Amino acid sequence: MTYSLEKNNALIKHKLSILRNKKTGTKEFRELINEIATLLCYEAMKDVKLEECTIETPICKTKGYLLDENKYAFISILRAGNGMIDGLTKVIPNAKIGHIGLYRNEETLEPVKYYYKVPKDIKNREVILLDPMLATGGSAAESIKLLKEEGVKKIKFLCIIAAPEGITKLQIEYPDVDIYCAVIDECLNENGYIVPGLGDAGDRIFGTK
Ligand code: PRP
Ligand code: URA
C-alpha cells in the first residue's frame, strides 16, 4: 500500500512548494521536514492496536484507549532520516531510535553501509523507517533487508518525496511494507535525483552545500 499525503490536501501542497524551492534556507527546510514527518506519523499510526482503559474526566468516568509506546522503534536512514526524528518524537516521545548509515555510490547508485545500531529488542517492535527521499529505492530496500534479518516483522516506511521507480522496487521486493509519503513525483533524472524533487535532502537539512 502506498499512501500520499498531498492528494487533495491544499496545505500540504503549499508546504511542499516551500520545501522544493531552492531559495528556502536550512532553518525553514528543517522545520518543514519535521512538520510533514509529524503528519506522516499520524497517518501511519492510524490503524495501530490500542489498549482499552478507564479514565476519569473532570465530568465522569469513561472508556479510554492508550498506545503502548514501547512497541515501536524509529529507524533513521542516515543522514537525511535524522531530519525527521524530532517530528516523530514530538508525538511518540518514548519510541526507541536506531540508525542505519548508508550512502549512495554516486556512479552505481548502490547503497553502501557504514553504520548500524538499532535497539536490542528490535525484533519485538514495529519499525517506522525514516528517510525523506525514496529515489531508486536502493537505500530503503537495503535497510528493510537488514531489519528483516534481525527478525523485525512489521515495517512502515515514511518519506517526504517518493519516485515511482522506488515505489515499484519496494512493492515488488517487500509488498508487506506500507509506504507513507507526502507526494509521489514524476521520475528520476540521469543522476538518480528525483524530478522535480527538492535536491539533496541531506545537504539541505544539514547545510553542507
Ligand atoms: C539520499 C537519501 C536516501 C537516498 C535515496 O541519501 O537521503 O537515503 O539518497 O536514494 P535511493 O532511493 O536511490 O537509495 P544519500 O545517499 O545522499 O546520503 P545522505 O543522506 O548522507 O546525504
Ligand atoms: N537523494 C536525495 O537527497 N535527493 C534525491 O533527489 C535523490 C536521492
PDB file of C-alpha atoms and ligand atoms in Angstrom:
ATOM      1  CA  MET A   1       0.000   0.000   0.000  1.00  0.00           C
ATOM      2  CA  THR A   2       1.273   3.470  -0.875  1.00  0.00           C
ATOM      3  CA  TYR A   3      -0.352   6.459   0.807  1.00  0.00           C
ATOM      4  CA  SER A   4       0.253  10.035  -0.416  1.00  0.00           C
ATOM      5  CA  LEU A   5      -0.495  12.906   1.967  1.00  0.00           C
ATOM      6  CA  GLU A   6      -0.622  15.611  -0.713  1.00  0.00           C
ATOM      7  CA  LYS A   7      -3.564  14.140  -2.627  1.00  0.00           C
ATOM      8  CA  ASN A   8      -6.433  16.593  -2.220  1.00  0.00           C
ATOM      9  CA  ASN A   9      -4.666  18.489   0.561  1.00  0.00           C
ATOM     10  CA  ALA A  10      -4.055  22.162  -0.210  1.00  0.00           C
ATOM     11  CA  LEU A  11      -1.962  22.884   2.896  1.00  0.00           C
ATOM     12  CA  ILE A  12       0.476  20.045   2.143  1.00  0.00           C
ATOM     13  CA  LYS A  13       0.801  21.274  -1.450  1.00  0.00           C
ATOM     14  CA  HIS A  14       1.674  24.725  -0.046  1.00  0.00           C
ATOM     15  CA  LYS A  15       4.270  23.332   2.412  1.00  0.00           C
ATOM     16  CA  LEU A  16       5.846  21.123  -0.270  1.00  0.00           C
ATOM     17  CA  SER A  17       6.202  24.107  -2.596  1.00  0.00           C
ATOM     18  CA  ILE A  18       8.229  25.994   0.027  1.00  0.00           C
ATOM     19  CA  LEU A  19      10.307  22.861   0.684  1.00  0.00           C
ATOM     20  CA  ARG A  20      11.089  22.362  -3.019  1.00  0.00           C
ATOM     21  CA  ASN A  21      12.093  25.992  -3.575  1.00  0.00           C
ATOM     22  CA  LYS A  22      15.887  26.224  -3.869  1.00  0.00           C
ATOM     23  CA  LYS A  23      15.786  29.608  -2.109  1.00  0.00           C
ATOM     24  CA  THR A  24      14.362  28.090   1.105  1.00  0.00           C
ATOM     25  CA  GLY A  25      17.052  28.177   3.789  1.00  0.00           C
ATOM     26  CA  THR A  26      18.213  25.453   6.186  1.00  0.00           C
ATOM     27  CA  LYS A  27      16.128  26.561   9.183  1.00  0.00           C
ATOM     28  CA  GLU A  28      12.811  26.627   7.343  1.00  0.00           C
ATOM     29  CA  PHE A  29      13.697  23.473   5.386  1.00  0.00           C
ATOM     30  CA  ARG A  30      14.350  21.528   8.612  1.00  0.00           C
ATOM     31  CA  GLU A  31      11.176  22.834  10.230  1.00  0.00           C
ATOM     32  CA  LEU A  32       9.073  21.774   7.253  1.00  0.00           C
ATOM     33  CA  ILE A  33      10.629  18.307   7.064  1.00  0.00           C
ATOM     34  CA  ASN A  34       9.766  17.762  10.747  1.00  0.00           C
ATOM     35  CA  GLU A  35       6.282  19.212  10.389  1.00  0.00           C
ATOM     36  CA  ILE A  36       5.453  16.923   7.472  1.00  0.00           C
ATOM     37  CA  ALA A  37       7.050  13.978   9.287  1.00  0.00           C
ATOM     38  CA  THR A  38       4.636  14.547  12.186  1.00  0.00           C
ATOM     39  CA  LEU A  39       1.668  14.426   9.810  1.00  0.00           C
ATOM     40  CA  LEU A  40       3.005  11.263   8.176  1.00  0.00           C
ATOM     41  CA  CYS A  41       3.317   9.721  11.629  1.00  0.00           C
ATOM     42  CA  TYR A  42      -0.360  10.452  12.366  1.00  0.00           C
ATOM     43  CA  GLU A  43      -1.311   8.663   9.120  1.00  0.00           C
ATOM     44  CA  ALA A  44       0.971   5.693   9.710  1.00  0.00           C
ATOM     45  CA  MET A  45      -0.326   5.221  13.264  1.00  0.00           C
ATOM     46  CA  LYS A  46      -3.994   5.476  12.318  1.00  0.00           C
ATOM     47  CA  ASP A  47      -4.644   1.726  12.431  1.00  0.00           C
ATOM     48  CA  VAL A  48      -2.427   0.542  15.307  1.00  0.00           C
ATOM     49  CA  LYS A  49      -3.804  -1.528  18.179  1.00  0.00           C
ATOM     50  CA  LEU A  50      -4.688   0.342  21.357  1.00  0.00           C
ATOM     51  CA  GLU A  51      -5.266  -0.852  24.887  1.00  0.00           C
ATOM     52  CA  GLU A  52      -8.625  -0.112  26.432  1.00  0.00           C
ATOM     53  CA  CYS A  53      -8.624   1.608  29.798  1.00  0.00           C
ATOM     54  CA  THR A  54     -10.883   3.571  32.087  1.00  0.00           C
ATOM     55  CA  ILE A  55     -10.199   7.250  32.614  1.00  0.00           C
ATOM     56  CA  GLU A  56     -11.856   9.914  34.661  1.00  0.00           C
ATOM     57  CA  THR A  57     -12.583  13.253  33.034  1.00  0.00           C
ATOM     58  CA  PRO A  58     -13.491  16.273  35.204  1.00  0.00           C
ATOM     59  CA  ILE A  59     -17.090  15.247  34.466  1.00  0.00           C
ATOM     60  CA  CYS A  60     -17.324  11.425  34.682  1.00  0.00           C
ATOM     61  CA  LYS A  61     -15.658   8.060  34.134  1.00  0.00           C
ATOM     62  CA  THR A  62     -15.323   6.950  30.513  1.00  0.00           C
ATOM     63  CA  LYS A  63     -13.589   4.425  28.305  1.00  0.00           C
ATOM     64  CA  GLY A  64     -10.141   5.442  27.000  1.00  0.00           C
ATOM     65  CA  TYR A  65      -7.603   3.975  24.554  1.00  0.00           C
ATOM     66  CA  LEU A  66      -3.852   4.057  25.062  1.00  0.00           C
ATOM     67  CA  LEU A  67      -0.936   3.326  22.777  1.00  0.00           C
ATOM     68  CA  ASP A  68       1.864   1.140  24.128  1.00  0.00           C
ATOM     69  CA  GLU A  69       4.775   3.321  23.006  1.00  0.00           C
ATOM     70  CA  ASN A  70       7.240   0.554  23.894  1.00  0.00           C
ATOM     71  CA  LYS A  71       6.098  -1.465  20.899  1.00  0.00           C
ATOM     72  CA  TYR A  72       7.639   0.930  18.363  1.00  0.00           C
ATOM     73  CA  ALA A  73      11.057   1.956  17.101  1.00  0.00           C
ATOM     74  CA  PHE A  74      12.016   4.736  14.736  1.00  0.00           C
ATOM     75  CA  ILE A  75      14.892   3.788  12.475  1.00  0.00           C
ATOM     76  CA  SER A  76      16.561   6.638  10.643  1.00  0.00           C
ATOM     77  CA  ILE A  77      18.464   6.084   7.404  1.00  0.00           C
ATOM     78  CA  LEU A  78      21.471   8.393   7.779  1.00  0.00           C
ATOM     79  CA  ARG A  79      21.943  11.156   7.254  1.00  0.00           C
ATOM     80  CA  ALA A  80      18.739  12.647   5.990  1.00  0.00           C
ATOM     81  CA  GLY A  81      16.404  10.404   8.024  1.00  0.00           C
ATOM     82  CA  ASN A  82      17.628  12.204  11.156  1.00  0.00           C
ATOM     83  CA  GLY A  83      15.897  15.307   9.853  1.00  0.00           C
ATOM     84  CA  MET A  84      12.532  13.616  10.538  1.00  0.00           C
ATOM     85  CA  ILE A  85      13.206  12.331  14.078  1.00  0.00           C
ATOM     86  CA  ASP A  86      12.083  15.429  16.015  1.00  0.00           C
ATOM     87  CA  GLY A  87       8.794  15.457  14.122  1.00  0.00           C
ATOM     88  CA  LEU A  88       8.100  11.888  15.226  1.00  0.00           C
ATOM     89  CA  THR A  89       9.295  12.025  18.826  1.00  0.00           C
ATOM     90  CA  LYS A  90       7.040  15.045  19.252  1.00  0.00           C
ATOM     91  CA  VAL A  91       4.041  12.708  19.017  1.00  0.00           C
ATOM     92  CA  ILE A  92       5.537   9.381  20.203  1.00  0.00           C
ATOM     93  CA  PRO A  93       8.169  10.564  22.693  1.00  0.00           C
ATOM     94  CA  ASN A  94       9.028   7.155  24.162  1.00  0.00           C
ATOM     95  CA  ALA A  95       9.785   5.260  20.961  1.00  0.00           C
ATOM     96  CA  LYS A  96      13.313   3.864  20.778  1.00  0.00           C
ATOM     97  CA  ILE A  97      15.522   5.157  17.959  1.00  0.00           C
ATOM     98  CA  GLY A  98      18.010   3.346  15.735  1.00  0.00           C
ATOM     99  CA  HIS A  99      20.290   4.389  12.880  1.00  0.00           C
ATOM    100  CA  ILE A 100      21.328   2.767   9.631  1.00  0.00           C
ATOM    101  CA  GLY A 101      24.179   4.563   7.899  1.00  0.00           C
ATOM    102  CA  LEU A 102      24.029   4.287   4.116  1.00  0.00           C
ATOM    103  CA  TYR A 103      25.259   6.487   1.317  1.00  0.00           C
ATOM    104  CA  ARG A 104      24.664   6.100  -2.390  1.00  0.00           C
ATOM    105  CA  ASN A 105      27.697   5.379  -4.547  1.00  0.00           C
ATOM    106  CA  GLU A 106      27.462   8.321  -6.950  1.00  0.00           C
ATOM    107  CA  GLU A 107      28.237   6.178 -10.006  1.00  0.00           C
ATOM    108  CA  THR A 108      26.371   2.922  -9.379  1.00  0.00           C
ATOM    109  CA  LEU A 109      23.676   4.497  -7.109  1.00  0.00           C
ATOM    110  CA  GLU A 110      24.019   1.341  -4.961  1.00  0.00           C
ATOM    111  CA  PRO A 111      23.782   1.885  -1.174  1.00  0.00           C
ATOM    112  CA  VAL A 112      26.998   1.497   0.822  1.00  0.00           C
ATOM    113  CA  LYS A 113      26.633   0.636   4.538  1.00  0.00           C
ATOM    114  CA  TYR A 114      28.861   2.428   7.068  1.00  0.00           C
ATOM    115  CA  TYR A 115      26.911   2.261  10.338  1.00  0.00           C
ATOM    116  CA  TYR A 116      24.270   0.090  12.001  1.00  0.00           C
ATOM    117  CA  LYS A 117      22.866   0.469  15.508  1.00  0.00           C
ATOM    118  CA  VAL A 118      19.301  -0.455  16.437  1.00  0.00           C
ATOM    119  CA  PRO A 119      17.526  -1.138  19.762  1.00  0.00           C
ATOM    120  CA  LYS A 120      18.469  -4.539  21.269  1.00  0.00           C
ATOM    121  CA  ASP A 121      14.867  -5.778  21.324  1.00  0.00           C
ATOM    122  CA  ILE A 122      14.142  -4.587  17.784  1.00  0.00           C
ATOM    123  CA  LYS A 123      12.521  -7.855  16.697  1.00  0.00           C
ATOM    124  CA  ASN A 124       9.705  -7.291  19.210  1.00  0.00           C
ATOM    125  CA  ARG A 125       8.960  -3.798  17.915  1.00  0.00           C
ATOM    126  CA  GLU A 126       7.108  -2.392  14.950  1.00  0.00           C
ATOM    127  CA  VAL A 127       9.559  -0.286  12.930  1.00  0.00           C
ATOM    128  CA  ILE A 128       8.815   3.115  11.442  1.00  0.00           C
ATOM    129  CA  LEU A 129      11.632   3.529   8.920  1.00  0.00           C
ATOM    130  CA  LEU A 130      12.545   7.122   8.015  1.00  0.00           C
ATOM    131  CA  ASP A 131      14.155   8.751   5.003  1.00  0.00           C
ATOM    132  CA  PRO A 132      12.913  11.918   3.315  1.00  0.00           C
ATOM    133  CA  MET A 133      13.783  10.613  -0.176  1.00  0.00           C
ATOM    134  CA  LEU A 134      12.792   7.368  -1.900  1.00  0.00           C
ATOM    135  CA  ALA A 135      14.646   7.570  -5.228  1.00  0.00           C
ATOM    136  CA  THR A 136      15.842   4.277  -6.780  1.00  0.00           C
ATOM    137  CA  GLY A 137      14.709   2.557  -3.574  1.00  0.00           C
ATOM    138  CA  GLY A 138      18.145   1.027  -3.022  1.00  0.00           C
ATOM    139  CA  SER A 139      18.700   2.584   0.434  1.00  0.00           C
ATOM    140  CA  ALA A 140      15.213   1.741   1.699  1.00  0.00           C
ATOM    141  CA  ALA A 141      15.367  -1.834   0.348  1.00  0.00           C
ATOM    142  CA  GLU A 142      18.806  -2.433   1.924  1.00  0.00           C
ATOM    143  CA  SER A 143      17.547  -1.086   5.282  1.00  0.00           C
ATOM    144  CA  ILE A 144      14.440  -3.289   5.162  1.00  0.00           C
ATOM    145  CA  LYS A 145      16.630  -6.311   4.355  1.00  0.00           C
ATOM    146  CA  LEU A 146      18.886  -5.613   7.372  1.00  0.00           C
ATOM    147  CA  LEU A 147      15.885  -5.173   9.694  1.00  0.00           C
ATOM    148  CA  LYS A 148      14.202  -8.355   8.463  1.00  0.00           C
ATOM    149  CA  GLU A 149      17.456 -10.247   9.058  1.00  0.00           C
ATOM    150  CA  GLU A 150      17.126  -9.124  12.717  1.00  0.00           C
ATOM    151  CA  GLY A 151      13.638 -10.664  12.842  1.00  0.00           C
ATOM    152  CA  VAL A 152      11.553  -7.481  12.549  1.00  0.00           C
ATOM    153  CA  LYS A 153       8.062  -8.450  11.430  1.00  0.00           C
ATOM    154  CA  LYS A 154       6.284  -5.171  10.758  1.00  0.00           C
ATOM    155  CA  ILE A 155       7.844  -2.181   8.968  1.00  0.00           C
ATOM    156  CA  LYS A 156       6.254   1.049   7.737  1.00  0.00           C
ATOM    157  CA  PHE A 157       8.352   3.334   5.525  1.00  0.00           C
ATOM    158  CA  LEU A 158       7.866   7.102   5.872  1.00  0.00           C
ATOM    159  CA  CYS A 159       9.308   9.547   3.334  1.00  0.00           C
ATOM    160  CA  ILE A 160       8.626  13.064   2.114  1.00  0.00           C
ATOM    161  CA  ILE A 161       9.111  12.566  -1.653  1.00  0.00           C
ATOM    162  CA  ALA A 162       8.809   9.218  -3.419  1.00  0.00           C
ATOM    163  CA  ALA A 163       9.798   8.475  -7.029  1.00  0.00           C
ATOM    164  CA  PRO A 164       7.703   5.919  -8.935  1.00  0.00           C
ATOM    165  CA  GLU A 165      10.889   3.857  -9.506  1.00  0.00           C
ATOM    166  CA  GLY A 166      11.487   3.496  -5.752  1.00  0.00           C
ATOM    167  CA  ILE A 167       7.854   2.685  -5.011  1.00  0.00           C
ATOM    168  CA  THR A 168       7.861  -0.056  -7.652  1.00  0.00           C
ATOM    169  CA  LYS A 169      11.074  -1.572  -6.261  1.00  0.00           C
ATOM    170  CA  LEU A 170       9.725  -1.713  -2.708  1.00  0.00           C
ATOM    171  CA  GLN A 171       6.329  -3.022  -3.817  1.00  0.00           C
ATOM    172  CA  ILE A 172       7.994  -5.871  -5.730  1.00  0.00           C
ATOM    173  CA  GLU A 173      10.655  -6.768  -3.137  1.00  0.00           C
ATOM    174  CA  TYR A 174       8.735  -6.006   0.071  1.00  0.00           C
ATOM    175  CA  PRO A 175       4.967  -5.906  -0.631  1.00  0.00           C
ATOM    176  CA  ASP A 176       4.282  -6.180   3.120  1.00  0.00           C
ATOM    177  CA  VAL A 177       5.945  -2.789   3.795  1.00  0.00           C
ATOM    178  CA  ASP A 178       3.485   0.094   3.539  1.00  0.00           C
ATOM    179  CA  ILE A 179       4.829   3.376   2.150  1.00  0.00           C
ATOM    180  CA  TYR A 180       3.635   6.718   3.537  1.00  0.00           C
ATOM    181  CA  CYS A 181       4.860   9.727   1.548  1.00  0.00           C
ATOM    182  CA  ALA A 182       3.925  13.386   1.290  1.00  0.00           C
ATOM    183  CA  VAL A 183       3.998  13.289  -2.514  1.00  0.00           C
ATOM    184  CA  ILE A 184       4.805  10.994  -5.450  1.00  0.00           C
ATOM    185  CA  ASP A 185       6.983  12.814  -8.001  1.00  0.00           C
ATOM    186  CA  GLU A 186       7.441  12.297 -11.747  1.00  0.00           C
ATOM    187  CA  CYS A 187      10.680  10.328 -12.237  1.00  0.00           C
ATOM    188  CA  LEU A 188      14.432  10.148 -11.648  1.00  0.00           C
ATOM    189  CA  ASN A 189      16.971  12.034 -13.753  1.00  0.00           C
ATOM    190  CA  GLU A 190      20.178  10.522 -15.191  1.00  0.00           C
ATOM    191  CA  ASN A 191      21.995  11.173 -11.870  1.00  0.00           C
ATOM    192  CA  GLY A 192      19.354   9.372  -9.814  1.00  0.00           C
ATOM    193  CA  TYR A 193      17.829  12.599  -8.447  1.00  0.00           C
ATOM    194  CA  ILE A 194      14.081  12.898  -8.066  1.00  0.00           C
ATOM    195  CA  VAL A 195      12.366  15.236 -10.579  1.00  0.00           C
ATOM    196  CA  PRO A 196      11.137  17.826  -9.704  1.00  0.00           C
ATOM    197  CA  GLY A 197      12.237  16.789  -6.184  1.00  0.00           C
ATOM    198  CA  LEU A 198      13.961  19.117  -3.749  1.00  0.00           C
ATOM    199  CA  GLY A 199      17.633  18.404  -4.470  1.00  0.00           C
ATOM    200  CA  ASP A 200      19.875  16.631  -1.960  1.00  0.00           C
ATOM    201  CA  ALA A 201      17.844  16.264   1.238  1.00  0.00           C
ATOM    202  CA  GLY A 202      20.870  15.628   3.500  1.00  0.00           C
ATOM    203  CA  ASP A 203      22.723  18.677   2.226  1.00  0.00           C
ATOM    204  CA  ARG A 204      19.655  20.886   2.637  1.00  0.00           C
ATOM    205  CA  ILE A 205      18.855  19.635   6.157  1.00  0.00           C
ATOM    206  CA  PHE A 206      22.411  19.942   7.443  1.00  0.00           C
ATOM    207  CA  GLY A 207      23.551  22.882   5.284  1.00  0.00           C
ATOM    208  CA  THR A 208      26.546  21.000   3.913  1.00  0.00           C
ATOM    209  CA  LYS A 209      26.483  22.562   0.429  1.00  0.00           C
TER     210      LYS A 209
HETATM  211  C1  PRP B   1      19.852  10.069  -0.058  1.00  0.00           C
HETATM  212  C2  PRP B   1      18.521   9.957   0.675  1.00  0.00           C
HETATM  213  C3  PRP B   1      18.297   8.487   0.695  1.00  0.00           C
HETATM  214  C4  PRP B   1      18.861   8.037  -0.620  1.00  0.00           C
HETATM  215  C5  PRP B   1      17.741   7.790  -1.573  1.00  0.00           C
HETATM  216  O1  PRP B   1      20.893   9.788   0.787  1.00  0.00           O
HETATM  217  O2  PRP B   1      18.528  10.534   1.933  1.00  0.00           O
HETATM  218  O3  PRP B   1      18.928   7.817   1.763  1.00  0.00           O
HETATM  219  O4  PRP B   1      19.701   9.092  -1.085  1.00  0.00           O
HETATM  220  O5  PRP B   1      18.205   7.286  -2.757  1.00  0.00           O
HETATM  221  P1  PRP B   1      17.899   5.808  -3.248  1.00  0.00           P
HETATM  222  O6  PRP B   1      16.437   5.580  -3.056  1.00  0.00           O
HETATM  223  O7  PRP B   1      18.308   5.838  -4.685  1.00  0.00           O
HETATM  224  O8  PRP B   1      18.737   4.861  -2.445  1.00  0.00           O
HETATM  225  P2  PRP B   1      22.431   9.957   0.373  1.00  0.00           P
HETATM  226  O9  PRP B   1      22.971   8.684  -0.145  1.00  0.00           O
HETATM  227  O10 PRP B   1      22.577  11.162  -0.494  1.00  0.00           O
HETATM  228  O11 PRP B   1      23.132  10.169   1.769  1.00  0.00           O
HETATM  229  P3  PRP B   1      22.965  11.354   2.841  1.00  0.00           P
HETATM  230  O12 PRP B   1      21.599  11.187   3.497  1.00  0.00           O
HETATM  231  O13 PRP B   1      24.085  11.083   3.774  1.00  0.00           O
HETATM  232  O14 PRP B   1      23.090  12.665   2.143  1.00  0.00           O
HETATM  233  N1  URA B   2      18.618  11.617  -2.566  1.00  0.00           N
HETATM  234  C1  URA B   2      18.306  12.928  -2.396  1.00  0.00           C
HETATM  235  O1  URA B   2      18.653  13.543  -1.366  1.00  0.00           O
HETATM  236  N2  URA B   2      17.621  13.540  -3.366  1.00  0.00           N
HETATM  237  C2  URA B   2      17.216  12.907  -4.481  1.00  0.00           C
HETATM  238  O2  URA B   2      16.566  13.533  -5.332  1.00  0.00           O
HETATM  239  C3  URA B   2      17.546  11.550  -4.635  1.00  0.00           C
HETATM  240  C4  URA B   2      18.251  10.931  -3.660  1.00  0.00           C
END
